[in-house]
Each structure stands twice: as C-alpha cells, then as structure tokens.
Coordinates of C-alpha atoms (C1' of nucleotides) in Angstrom, one line a residue:
Chain A
M1288 CA 3.5 14.1 34.8
A1289 CA 4.5 12.7 38.1
A1290 CA 2.2 15.2 39.7
A1291 CA -0.6 14.0 37.6
Q1292 CA -0.2 10.5 38.8
L1293 CA 0.0 11.5 42.4
N1294 CA -3.1 13.5 42.1
M1295 CA -4.7 10.7 40.2
S1296 CA -4.4 8.2 43.0
Q1297 CA -6.0 10.6 45.4
L1298 CA -8.9 11.6 43.4
D1299 CA -12.2 10.0 44.0
Q1300 CA -14.2 8.6 41.2
H1301 CA -16.1 11.8 40.7
S1302 CA -13.0 13.8 40.2
V1303 CA -11.7 11.2 37.8
K1304 CA -14.8 11.5 35.7
A1305 CA -14.6 15.2 35.8
M1306 CA -11.0 15.2 34.7
L1307 CA -12.0 12.8 32.0
L1308 CA -14.5 15.2 30.7
Q1309 CA -12.3 18.1 30.8
K1310 CA -9.6 16.1 29.0
H1311 CA -12.0 15.4 26.2
I1312 CA -13.0 18.9 25.9
S1313 CA -9.5 20.0 25.5
E1314 CA -8.9 17.3 23.1
L1315 CA -11.9 18.3 21.1
E1316 CA -10.8 21.9 21.0
K1317 CA -7.3 20.9 20.2
Y1318 CA -8.3 18.7 17.3
Q1319 CA -10.8 21.1 16.0
Q1320 CA -8.1 23.6 16.0
Y1321 CA -5.7 21.2 14.5
N1322 CA -8.3 20.4 11.9
G1323 CA -8.4 23.9 10.8
E1324 CA -4.7 24.3 10.5
K1325 CA -4.3 21.1 8.6
A1326 CA -7.1 21.8 6.2
D1327 CA -5.0 20.9 3.3
S1328 CA -3.6 17.4 3.6
P1329 CA -0.4 16.5 1.8
T1330 CA -0.9 13.9 -0.8
N1331 CA 2.1 11.7 -1.4
E1332 CA 1.6 10.8 -4.9
S1333 CA 5.0 10.0 -6.1
G1334 CA 5.4 11.2 -9.6
N1335 CA 7.8 9.0 -11.3
D1336 CA 5.9 6.8 -13.6
S1337 CA 8.5 6.2 -16.1
G1338 CA 10.9 4.8 -13.6
C1339 CA 13.7 6.1 -15.7
E1340 CA 14.3 9.0 -13.5
N1341 CA 15.3 6.6 -10.9
F1342 CA 18.0 4.8 -12.6
S1343 CA 20.7 4.1 -10.2
D1344 CA 24.1 4.9 -11.3
R1345 CA 26.0 2.6 -9.1
K1346 CA 29.6 2.3 -10.1
S1347 CA 31.2 -0.5 -8.4
D1348 CA 34.6 0.8 -7.7
H1349 CA 35.3 -1.5 -4.9
D1350 CA 37.2 -4.2 -6.7
S1351 CA 39.7 -1.8 -8.3
S1352 CA 42.4 -4.2 -7.3
T1353 CA 41.4 -6.8 -9.8
N1354 CA 39.7 -4.8 -12.5
A1355 CA 39.1 -1.2 -12.6
R1356 CA 35.4 -0.8 -12.6
S1357 CA 34.5 2.7 -13.4
I1358 CA 32.4 4.1 -16.1
S1359 CA 34.7 5.5 -18.6
P1360 CA 33.8 9.0 -19.5
I1361 CA 31.8 8.7 -22.6
S1362 CA 31.1 11.3 -25.1
D1363 CA 27.7 12.4 -23.8
E1364 CA 27.2 14.5 -20.8
E1365 CA 27.4 12.3 -17.7
P1366 CA 24.3 12.9 -15.8
K1367 CA 25.5 14.2 -12.5
M1368 CA 22.5 14.0 -10.3
K1369 CA 22.3 11.2 -7.9
R1370 CA 19.6 8.8 -8.7
S1371 CA 18.0 6.4 -6.5
K1372 CA 16.8 3.1 -7.9
L1373 CA 15.5 1.7 -11.0
I1374 CA 12.3 0.6 -9.5
D1375 CA 11.0 2.7 -6.8
V1376 CA 8.8 1.1 -4.2
V1377 CA 6.4 3.6 -2.9
N1378 CA 3.4 2.5 -1.0
V1379 CA 0.9 5.2 -1.2
D1380 CA -1.9 5.0 1.1
A1381 CA -4.2 7.8 0.2
P1382 CA -7.3 7.9 2.3
V1383 CA -7.3 11.1 4.2
S1384 CA -10.5 12.2 5.7
Q1385 CA -11.3 15.5 7.1
S1386 CA -13.0 14.4 10.3
R1387 CA -10.2 14.5 12.7
N1388 CA -12.3 15.2 15.7
M1389 CA -13.4 11.6 15.6
F1390 CA -10.3 10.9 17.5
S1391 CA -11.6 11.5 20.9
I1392 CA -14.6 9.3 20.4
R1393 CA -12.4 6.6 19.0
N1394 CA -10.4 6.7 22.2
L1395 CA -13.5 6.4 24.2
I1396 CA -14.2 3.2 22.4
Y1397 CA -10.9 1.6 22.0
S1398 CA -8.5 3.0 24.4
K1399 CA -6.6 0.6 26.6
D1400 CA -7.2 0.3 30.2
T1401 CA -4.6 2.0 32.2
S1402 CA -5.3 0.7 35.6
D1403 CA -4.6 -2.9 35.2
S1404 CA -1.7 -2.3 32.8
E1405 CA 1.3 -0.8 34.4
T1406 CA 1.1 2.9 34.0
D1407 CA 4.5 3.9 33.1
Q1408 CA 5.9 7.3 32.5
S1409 CA 5.6 7.2 28.8
E1410 CA 1.9 6.5 28.8
D1411 CA 1.5 9.2 31.4
S1412 CA 3.4 11.6 29.3
G1413 CA 0.7 11.4 26.8
N1414 CA -1.9 12.6 29.2
A1415 CA 0.2 15.4 30.5
A1416 CA 1.1 16.6 27.1
S1417 CA -2.4 16.6 26.0
N1418 CA -3.3 18.9 28.9
S1419 CA -0.4 21.2 28.2
N1420 CA -2.3 22.9 25.5
G1421 CA -3.7 25.8 27.5
S1422 CA -5.3 24.2 30.4
S1423 CA -3.1 23.8 33.4
P1424 CA -2.0 20.4 34.7
P1425 CA -4.7 18.3 36.5
R1426 CA -6.2 20.4 39.1
P1427 CA -9.2 19.5 41.2
W1428 CA -12.0 20.3 38.9
S1429 CA -15.5 21.2 39.8
P1430 CA -18.2 20.9 37.2
D1431 CA -18.9 24.2 35.7
H1432 CA -22.1 24.9 33.8
E1433 CA -20.3 26.5 30.9
V1434 CA -17.9 23.7 30.5
M1435 CA -20.7 21.1 30.8
R1436 CA -22.6 22.9 28.2
K1437 CA -19.7 23.1 25.9
L1438 CA -18.9 19.4 26.5
K1439 CA -22.4 18.5 25.6
A1440 CA -22.4 20.4 22.5
D1441 CA -19.0 19.2 21.4
L1442 CA -19.6 15.6 22.2
S1443 CA -23.0 15.7 20.6
T1444 CA -21.5 17.1 17.4
T1445 CA -18.7 14.7 17.4
L1446 CA -20.8 11.7 18.2
H1447 CA -23.3 12.8 15.6
S1448 CA -20.7 13.0 12.8
F1449 CA -19.1 9.8 14.0
V1450 CA -22.2 7.8 13.6
D1451 CA -22.8 9.5 10.3
T1452 CA -19.3 8.6 9.3
V1453 CA -19.7 5.0 10.3
V1454 CA -23.0 4.7 8.5
S1455 CA -22.0 6.4 5.4
D1456 CA -18.8 4.4 5.2
V1457 CA -20.7 1.2 5.6
C1458 CA -23.1 2.3 2.9
N1459 CA -20.3 3.2 0.7
K1460 CA -18.6 -0.1 1.1
V1461 CA -21.8 -1.9 0.4
S1462 CA -22.6 0.1 -2.6
S1463 CA -19.1 0.0 -4.0
N1464 CA -18.9 -3.6 -3.4
Y1465 CA -22.1 -4.2 -5.2
K1466 CA -21.1 -2.0 -8.1
E1467 CA -17.8 -3.7 -8.3
S1468 CA -19.2 -7.2 -8.4
L1469 CA -21.6 -6.1 -11.0
R1470 CA -18.8 -4.7 -13.1
N1471 CA -16.8 -7.8 -12.7
Q1472 CA -19.6 -10.1 -13.8
R1473 CA -20.2 -7.9 -16.7
K1474 CA -16.7 -8.2 -17.7
A1475 CA -16.8 -11.9 -17.2
F1476 CA -19.8 -12.3 -19.3
H1477 CA -18.3 -10.1 -21.9
E1478 CA -20.7 -7.2 -22.2
H1479 CA -23.8 -9.1 -23.3
R1480 CA -25.4 -9.6 -19.9
L1481 CA -25.6 -6.1 -18.8
H1482 CA -28.7 -6.4 -16.7
L1483 CA -27.7 -8.8 -14.1
H1484 CA -30.3 -9.9 -11.8
Q1485 CA -29.8 -8.6 -8.3
E1486 CA -30.7 -11.9 -6.8
D1487 CA -27.2 -13.2 -7.2
P1488 CA -26.6 -15.0 -3.9
M1489 CA -23.1 -13.8 -3.7
D1490 CA -24.2 -10.2 -3.6
T1491 CA -26.8 -10.6 -0.9
V1492 CA -24.4 -12.5 1.1
D1493 CA -21.9 -9.8 0.7
T1494 CA -24.1 -7.1 1.8
R1495 CA -25.3 -9.0 4.8
Q1496 CA -21.8 -9.9 5.7
I1497 CA -20.6 -6.4 5.5
I1498 CA -23.4 -5.1 7.6
E1499 CA -22.8 -7.9 10.0
D1500 CA -19.2 -7.1 10.3
A1501 CA -19.8 -3.4 10.7
K1502 CA -22.3 -4.0 13.5
P1503 CA -19.7 -4.0 16.2
M1504 CA -18.8 -0.5 15.2
L1505 CA -22.3 0.7 15.6
T1506 CA -22.6 -1.2 18.8
A1507 CA -19.4 0.3 19.9
A1508 CA -20.5 3.8 19.0
A1509 CA -23.8 3.5 20.8
A1510 CA -22.4 1.7 23.8
A1511 CA -19.5 4.1 24.1
A1512 CA -21.8 7.0 23.9
Q1513 CA -24.0 5.6 26.6
S1514 CA -21.3 4.6 28.9
T1515 CA -19.6 7.9 28.5
I1516 CA -22.8 9.7 29.2
S1517 CA -23.8 7.7 32.1
S1518 CA -20.4 8.1 33.7
A1519 CA -20.4 11.8 33.0
S1520 CA -23.9 12.9 33.8
P1521 CA -27.0 10.9 34.7
S1522 CA -29.1 12.1 31.8
I1523 CA -28.2 14.0 28.8
A1524 CA -31.1 13.8 26.4
S1525 CA -29.4 14.8 23.2
F1526 CA -26.8 12.1 23.7
A1527 CA -29.3 9.5 24.3
A1528 CA -30.9 10.3 21.0
H1529 CA -27.7 9.8 19.1
A1530 CA -26.9 6.7 20.9
Q1531 CA -30.3 5.3 20.2
R1532 CA -29.9 6.2 16.7
A1533 CA -26.8 4.0 16.5
Q1534 CA -28.5 1.2 18.3
Q1535 CA -31.5 1.4 16.1
L1536 CA -29.1 0.9 13.2
Q1537 CA -27.7 -2.0 14.9
Q1538 CA -31.1 -3.5 15.5
L1539 CA -31.9 -2.8 11.9
T1540 CA -29.0 -4.9 10.8
S1541 CA -29.7 -7.6 13.3
R1542 CA -32.9 -8.5 11.6
H1543 CA -31.0 -9.9 8.7
T1544 CA -28.7 -12.0 10.7
P1545 CA -28.9 -14.3 13.6
S1546 CA -28.0 -12.4 16.7
V1547 CA -25.1 -14.6 17.7
P1548 CA -22.5 -12.3 19.0
T1549 CA -19.5 -12.2 16.8
P1550 CA -16.0 -12.3 18.2
H1551 CA -15.9 -8.6 17.7
Q1552 CA -18.9 -8.0 19.8
A1553 CA -17.6 -10.3 22.5
I1554 CA -14.4 -8.4 22.7
L1555 CA -16.1 -5.1 22.5
S1556 CA -18.6 -5.9 25.2
Q1557 CA -15.7 -7.1 27.4
H1558 CA -14.0 -3.8 26.9
L1559 CA -17.0 -1.8 27.4
A1560 CA -18.1 -3.8 30.4
A1561 CA -14.7 -3.4 32.0
R1562 CA -14.9 0.3 31.4
A1563 CA -18.4 0.6 32.8
T1564 CA -17.6 -1.0 36.1
Q1565 CA -14.3 0.7 36.7
P1566 CA -14.0 4.1 35.2
Q1567 CA -10.7 4.6 33.6
V1568 CA -8.5 7.4 32.8
F1569 CA -8.7 7.4 29.1
Q1570 CA -5.4 7.9 27.7
R1571 CA -4.3 9.1 24.3
E1572 CA -1.0 8.8 22.6
A1573 CA 1.6 11.5 22.8
P1574 CA 0.7 14.5 20.6
R1575 CA 1.9 14.2 17.1
P1576 CA 3.8 16.8 15.4
L1577 CA 1.7 18.6 12.8
G1578 CA 3.6 17.0 10.0
Y1579 CA 2.7 13.6 11.1
P1580 CA 2.7 11.4 8.0
Y1581 CA -0.7 9.9 8.7
T1582 CA -0.9 8.2 5.4
A1583 CA 1.6 5.6 6.5
L1584 CA 2.2 3.2 9.3
Q1585 CA -1.3 2.9 10.3
S1586 CA -0.8 -0.6 11.5
S1587 CA 1.7 0.5 14.1
Y1588 CA -0.8 2.6 15.9
P1589 CA -0.8 1.3 19.4
Y1590 CA -4.3 1.7 20.7
N1591 CA -6.4 -0.5 18.6
P1592 CA -7.4 -3.5 20.5
M1593 CA -9.4 -4.7 17.6
L1594 CA -6.1 -5.2 15.8
N1595 CA -3.9 -6.2 18.6
S1596 CA -5.7 -8.3 21.2
A1597 CA -8.8 -9.3 19.5
T1598 CA -7.2 -10.8 16.4
E1599 CA -4.7 -12.7 18.5
T1600 CA -7.3 -14.0 20.8
Y1601 CA -9.8 -15.1 18.2
G1602 CA -7.5 -15.7 15.3
R1603 CA -9.7 -13.7 13.0
R1604 CA -8.7 -10.5 11.4
P1605 CA -11.2 -7.7 11.6
F1606 CA -13.0 -7.1 8.4
L1607 CA -13.5 -3.5 9.0
S1608 CA -11.7 -1.3 11.4
I1609 CA -11.7 2.3 12.4
D1610 CA -8.8 4.1 11.0
P1611 CA -7.0 5.4 14.1
L1612 CA -6.2 8.7 12.6
T1613 CA -9.2 9.6 10.5
G1614 CA -11.8 7.8 12.4
R1615 CA -13.2 6.4 9.2
I1616 CA -14.0 2.9 8.5
K1617 CA -11.4 1.1 6.5
S1618 CA -10.9 -2.3 5.4
E1619 CA -8.0 -4.3 6.5
H1620 CA -5.0 -4.3 4.2
E1621 CA -4.5 -7.9 4.8
M1622 CA -7.7 -9.7 4.4
S1623 CA -8.1 -13.4 4.3
D1624 CA -9.0 -14.7 1.0
E1625 CA -12.5 -15.3 2.2
Q1626 CA -12.8 -11.8 3.4
A1627 CA -11.3 -10.5 0.2
M1628 CA -14.0 -12.4 -1.7
I1629 CA -16.6 -10.9 0.5
F1630 CA -15.4 -7.5 -0.5
G1631 CA -15.7 -8.6 -4.0
A1632 CA -13.9 -5.7 -5.4
A1633 CA -11.1 -7.3 -7.3
H1634 CA -10.7 -10.7 -5.7
P1635 CA -7.1 -10.0 -4.9
Q1636 CA -5.1 -13.0 -5.6
E1637 CA -2.3 -14.3 -3.4
G1638 CA 0.2 -15.5 -5.9
L1639 CA 1.1 -14.6 -9.4
T1640 CA -0.2 -16.9 -12.1
P1641 CA 1.1 -17.8 -15.5
H1642 CA -1.5 -15.4 -16.7
H1643 CA 0.2 -12.6 -14.9
L1644 CA 3.5 -13.6 -16.3
K1645 CA 2.2 -13.5 -19.8
K1646 CA 0.7 -10.1 -19.2
A1647 CA 4.0 -8.9 -17.7
K1648 CA 5.9 -10.0 -20.7
L1649 CA 3.6 -8.0 -23.0
M1650 CA 4.0 -5.0 -20.7
F1651 CA 7.7 -5.3 -21.3
F1652 CA 7.1 -4.2 -24.8
Y1653 CA 6.2 -0.8 -23.4
T1654 CA 8.3 -0.5 -20.3
R1655 CA 11.5 -2.1 -19.4
Y1656 CA 11.7 -0.4 -16.0
P1657 CA 8.3 -0.2 -14.5
S1658 CA 8.0 1.2 -11.1
S1659 CA 6.3 -0.8 -8.5
N1660 CA 3.5 1.7 -8.5
V1661 CA 2.9 1.0 -12.2
L1662 CA 3.0 -2.7 -11.6
K1663 CA 0.4 -2.3 -8.9
T1664 CA -1.9 -0.3 -11.0
F1665 CA -1.6 -2.7 -13.9
F1666 CA -2.2 -5.8 -11.8
P1667 CA -5.3 -4.8 -10.0
D1668 CA -6.3 -8.4 -9.4
V1669 CA -3.1 -9.2 -7.5
K1670 CA -2.9 -8.8 -3.8
F1671 CA 0.5 -7.3 -3.5
N1672 CA 2.7 -8.1 -0.6
R1673 CA 6.5 -8.2 -0.3
A1674 CA 6.8 -11.5 -2.1
T1675 CA 4.6 -10.7 -5.0
T1676 CA 6.2 -7.3 -5.5
S1677 CA 9.6 -8.8 -5.5
Q1678 CA 8.6 -11.5 -7.8
L1679 CA 7.2 -9.1 -10.3
I1680 CA 10.2 -6.9 -10.1
K1681 CA 12.3 -10.0 -10.6
W1682 CA 10.4 -10.9 -13.6
F1683 CA 11.1 -7.6 -15.2
S1684 CA 14.7 -8.0 -14.2
N1685 CA 14.8 -11.3 -16.0
F1686 CA 13.1 -9.8 -19.0
R1687 CA 15.7 -7.1 -19.2
E1688 CA 18.4 -9.7 -18.8
F1689 CA 17.1 -11.7 -21.7
F1690 CA 16.5 -8.6 -23.8
Y1691 CA 20.0 -7.2 -23.4
I1692 CA 21.6 -10.6 -23.9
Q1693 CA 19.8 -10.9 -27.2
I1694 CA 20.7 -7.4 -28.2
E1695 CA 24.4 -7.9 -27.3
K1696 CA 24.4 -11.2 -29.2
Y1697 CA 23.0 -9.6 -32.4
A1698 CA 25.2 -6.6 -32.0
R1699 CA 28.3 -8.8 -31.9
H1700 CA 26.9 -10.8 -34.7
A1701 CA 26.4 -7.7 -36.8
L1702 CA 29.9 -6.6 -36.0
S1703 CA 31.3 -10.0 -37.0
E1704 CA 29.4 -9.6 -40.3
G1705 CA 31.5 -6.6 -41.0
I1706 CA 28.9 -4.0 -40.6
E1707 CA 30.6 -0.7 -40.4
N1708 CA 28.1 1.8 -39.4
A1709 CA 25.6 1.7 -36.6
A1710 CA 23.2 3.5 -38.9
D1711 CA 23.1 0.5 -41.1
L1712 CA 21.6 -1.6 -38.4
K1713 CA 17.9 -2.0 -38.5
V1714 CA 15.3 -4.0 -36.7
T1715 CA 12.1 -5.1 -38.4
R1716 CA 9.5 -7.6 -37.6
E1717 CA 11.3 -9.9 -39.9
S1718 CA 14.6 -9.5 -38.1
E1719 CA 16.1 -12.5 -36.4
L1720 CA 16.6 -10.3 -33.3
F1721 CA 12.9 -9.4 -33.3
K1722 CA 11.8 -13.0 -33.7
A1723 CA 14.0 -14.1 -30.8
L1724 CA 12.5 -11.3 -28.6
N1725 CA 9.0 -11.9 -29.8
N1726 CA 9.4 -15.6 -29.2
H1727 CA 10.3 -14.9 -25.7
Y1728 CA 7.8 -12.2 -24.7
N1729 CA 5.0 -13.0 -27.0
K1730 CA 5.4 -16.7 -27.9
T1731 CA 2.0 -17.3 -29.3
N1732 CA 2.2 -14.1 -31.2
E1733 CA -1.3 -13.2 -30.0
F1734 CA -0.3 -9.6 -29.4
E1735 CA 0.8 -7.1 -31.9
V1736 CA 4.1 -5.7 -30.7
P1737 CA 4.1 -1.9 -30.7
E1738 CA 6.3 -0.1 -33.1
E1739 CA 8.0 1.6 -30.3
F1740 CA 9.5 -1.6 -29.1
L1741 CA 11.2 -2.0 -32.5
D1742 CA 12.7 1.4 -31.9
V1743 CA 13.9 0.5 -28.5
A1744 CA 15.4 -2.7 -29.8
L1745 CA 17.1 -0.8 -32.6
M1746 CA 18.4 1.9 -30.2
S1747 CA 19.8 -0.8 -27.9
L1748 CA 21.3 -2.6 -30.8
R1749 CA 23.1 0.5 -32.0
E1750 CA 24.3 1.3 -28.5
F1751 CA 25.7 -2.1 -28.0
F1752 CA 27.1 -2.0 -31.5
V1753 CA 29.1 1.2 -31.1
N1754 CA 30.2 0.4 -27.6
I1755 CA 31.5 -3.0 -28.6
K1756 CA 33.1 -1.5 -31.7
E1757 CA 34.8 1.2 -29.7
G1758 CA 36.1 -1.5 -27.4
R1759 CA 34.3 -0.2 -24.3
D1760 CA 33.2 -3.6 -23.4
V1761 CA 36.4 -4.1 -21.6
D1762 CA 35.0 -2.1 -18.8
P1763 CA 33.0 -4.5 -16.6
S1764 CA 30.3 -1.9 -16.2
W1765 CA 30.1 -0.8 -19.7
K1766 CA 26.5 -1.9 -20.0
K1767 CA 25.3 0.4 -17.3
A1768 CA 25.7 3.4 -19.6
I1769 CA 23.5 1.7 -22.1
Y1770 CA 20.9 0.8 -19.5
K1771 CA 20.8 4.4 -18.6
I1772 CA 19.9 5.4 -22.1
I1773 CA 17.4 2.6 -22.8
C1774 CA 15.5 3.1 -19.6
K1775 CA 14.4 6.5 -20.9
S1776 CA 12.6 4.8 -23.7
D1777 CA 9.8 3.5 -21.6
I1778 CA 6.5 4.6 -22.8
E1779 CA 3.0 4.5 -21.3
I1780 CA 1.4 1.2 -21.1
P1781 CA -2.0 1.2 -22.7
D1782 CA -4.9 1.4 -20.2
A1783 CA -6.3 -1.8 -21.6
F1784 CA -3.6 -3.6 -19.7
K1785 CA -5.1 -2.4 -16.5
S1786 CA -8.1 -4.7 -17.0
A1787 CA -7.8 -7.9 -15.1
T1788 CA -9.3 -9.7 -18.0
F1789 CA -6.9 -8.1 -20.5
L1790 CA -5.6 -11.3 -21.8
T1791 CA -8.9 -12.9 -22.4
D1792 CA -10.2 -9.6 -23.9
V1793 CA -7.3 -9.0 -26.3
A1794 CA -5.5 -12.2 -26.9
H1795 CA -8.5 -14.2 -27.8
Chain B
dA672 C1' 18.1 -3.7 8.3
dT673 C1' 15.8 -3.6 4.1
dT674 C1' 15.4 -3.2 -0.7
dC675 C1' 16.7 -3.6 -5.3
dA676 C1' 19.6 -4.1 -9.6
dC677 C1' 22.7 -6.9 -11.5
dC678 C1' 25.3 -11.0 -12.2
dC679 C1' 25.7 -15.9 -12.3
dT680 C1' 23.9 -20.4 -12.2
dG681 C1' 20.9 -24.3 -12.6
Chain C
dC1329 C1' 12.4 -18.2 -14.5
dA1330 C1' 14.0 -18.6 -9.6
dG1331 C1' 17.8 -18.6 -6.1
dG1332 C1' 21.7 -17.0 -4.3
dG1333 C1' 25.4 -13.6 -3.9
dT1334 C1' 27.0 -8.9 -4.1
dG1335 C1' 27.1 -4.0 -4.0
dA1336 C1' 24.7 0.1 -3.2
dA1337 C1' 21.3 3.0 -1.5
dT1338 C1' 17.8 4.3 1.8

DNA sequence: ATTCACCCTG
DNA sequence: CAGGGTGAAT
C-alpha cells in the first residue's frame, strides 16, 4: 500500500485516470462475482413471536448472605437451557436487493475526496486490497482496447441498471405512497368513500415532493456518468445516451417544480464540481467479508456525504438516500415529522398516546410477554425509537406487575377462605378477580375479553395458590417459576389489532 | 456499555 | 404509570 501511494504521487493525471478505470473494472468484476456467490441472501427474521422462549431465568444468588435466593427445585422438570430475555429486541431491516454492482457507481457519485483529506494508511489499505483480487498492485497502465471495451460494456450495463433502479424506486415510492394514503383515507372515512378523488392536494404535493427530492439522485447519476466519461475518454456515445436519459428524467421532474436548487443539489454539484476540476483517486472501503451483515448498521457506513456532511451543513435530513450496500433508494429511518407526513404511509408518530396505552392494555389480554417485534408490528402508526420501545416494554412490565399482584392477592384470599384444593379455584367473568383485572385493562368494558385470558388468570391463580400453600413464597424468587409457566400462555394477537384505527373500529 | 426484567416507590 | 435502582445478559 505504501508503494501504491508512492506511485500515486508520481503518476500524471492520465495515469491516474487510467488506474481509476482499471480499478472500477476490477471492482465490477469483483462485485459481479460476489453477486453470483451471494445469490441467496440471509434473511434475519427472528422467529420468536411468543416471547416465551426468551424467558430469562435469572437467579439472583448474589445476596446469599442475607437471604438465600435460589429457585428451589420444584416438582417439574427445571428447563435447563439458557434463555435470553423476556422481550427480545431485534431490529430487522429487511431490504436486500440483488443489484450489488451498483456499488461502483455509487462510489463514483459519493466517494470522499482523498486529496484534500489526509490520506492515511487505513484509507489506502482499501485501495490496495481492492486491487489484490487478481490484478497486480498499481502498475503503470496503458489503455488497452480490450480493457476499454470491457469497461465500456460494464459501465454501460451498470449505469443502465442504476438509472433503472433509481427510476423504479422513485416510482415505487410514489405509487406506494399514493396507495397508502388512499388506504388510510378509506379507513378514516370508514369504508363508504371508496372512490376518493385524486385531486386531493396532499397527494399531489406528495408526489411532487418525492420527485423533487429524488431529483438530486438523478442529477447525480447523470452528472457522475458524464464526469466519469469525460475524464476517462472524450466521447463514449453509449454512455452519453444513458446520461442523457437520466438528465431527461430530471428535466421532466423540473417542470413540476421551480428550479431552485435544493440543498441536496448544491452539495452534489459542489462534490461533482470538485471532482471534475481535480480528478481524484476514488476510494472504496476495505473489502467486506462475504458474511457481511448488510442488513444492519447502514447508518455507520462511512462514505455517504449525503448523510454525513450535507445534513450537518444544511440541517436537513435527506429524504431519500442511496443505500450504500444495495445501491437502491431508501427512505431515511429517521425522518422529520414533516417528511414522514410527506411519505404518508403511516404517519409515524413520535410519542405514545393514551390511545396506544389503551390498545396495549387490550393486547395484554392475549400476550403478557410481547416481543418488541410484535409490538412494532401491532403499532404501525408509532415511530419506534429507543424511548418509545422502552416505554411500551415498560407498559407491559407494569401490566404484568398489576396482573400478578392481583392474582397473588386473590390467591391469598382464597387460601384464607379455607379453600383446600387448587382445582376448586375458578375464574369467571363474574369473579372479583376478573372484575379487578378488567377494570384495569378494559375499564370502559368496550372490549370483550377473550376466553383465553380467563384461562391464563385461572392458571396463574392456581399456581400462586399452590406455591403459597406449599410455603414456597419464603423464597424471594418464588414468583419467577410462575412467570416462567405463565409466559407460555401467550397467544396470537388478532390481526385486527394491527390496524392503526383498531380502537375506533372495534370499541365504538 | 447497553438493554431489559423485576422491584420498589411516589 | 413513570422513575430509579439492581442484577443479569449480551
């Protein structure tokens, strides 16, 4: 790598360009090859929906000095396997696209400048490593017809599909946005106004805005193509055609909107202008192992000026960005409310409302230990972040607390009444226990409590009953064994709960 | 270092 | 129901 830098300083502009080209060829080859190997992408859909499997059996043995806290060996078989947590937080980011060869083009567009920033070893290592695949380290390179032809073909293909990807993504966003807002309105108007007029101002604004925001991408694609071409070879007709296509698209969108450059465009033109005047060595990151978990940690990707510098400079988050790994357009995970509204999909809400609390309580009738994934799917109108996730989890923790306190209370009460047999215990909708629970989770009694909840209450009641009766409650952690049993009783929450308008649909 | 369940408290 | 503390697990 040191050699590479030494060579670099001595090379004239032409050689730099040439190397650049070769580098991209090798990248293309590499990524096409990589693409073939990784045809099947791993999908990280974690499978624990019940949350029960994750019950954490944490015995607190630490304070054995004061009170021996260990789960007394109970009659049933002690599950030996180690379990993680009651509620498992798994953020699954699914989008995996097959077009990996977008990568090179994306670097063309977004790669950092290496000349003005200090070129340290680590950055250089990326270059060296990328060359290590077959081609020898940077050697003086003379344009070769075969290579040029291959370059043209590869870049043409890549650029072509890149533009297609951009366009189709934008189209998809627009159409899905439109469909979503239609669907939402339909919900809101409660089924009678199915044929919504398309003149809804919100919709047209949305579409225009999306196109407007996507424009920089198209501009970038076109400009990058042109700058690349012009620096590589004076005239390559096939490229110009593609670039023009991208620009035509941009012009197409410009008709709808005033052509005031957006901050994105300003940034991009700065980048591109800088690149045009002083040809750079386009760097790429160090090669990833094949098992790179590209479904996560996208935000940590280093070379996305759109995310790093542009947003800081202009204080505005990008509405759409190019996924660093897939090359596809993606929306930002953290959109401002305004932008979230523009997207229209589900108006993600920042905080949890009393509405959500109410719904969560009803969900408790079905599941006492929901995983965070379940929570996320059943609150589609909530914009989840750390705080809201914690809050929801805390809610269910509080629900459980209240539930078990009530159960224990009535178990002790039954015991004090002289009930001998746990089988004599029962829980009906007329039971005081049920009324207490219902009054907590379903105060207005708008919701019909599922039968299964009565079973769970009864099961819990009996467990508490026998445990207390057997005197196991002297063990400070005696309840944990019960929790372990009860958490298995979670059942599927009806799909109706997934609707953001569930309460208005069902409760009224 | 972070996250979460649980406990306790207000 | 939220906050704070603790222990445990990742």
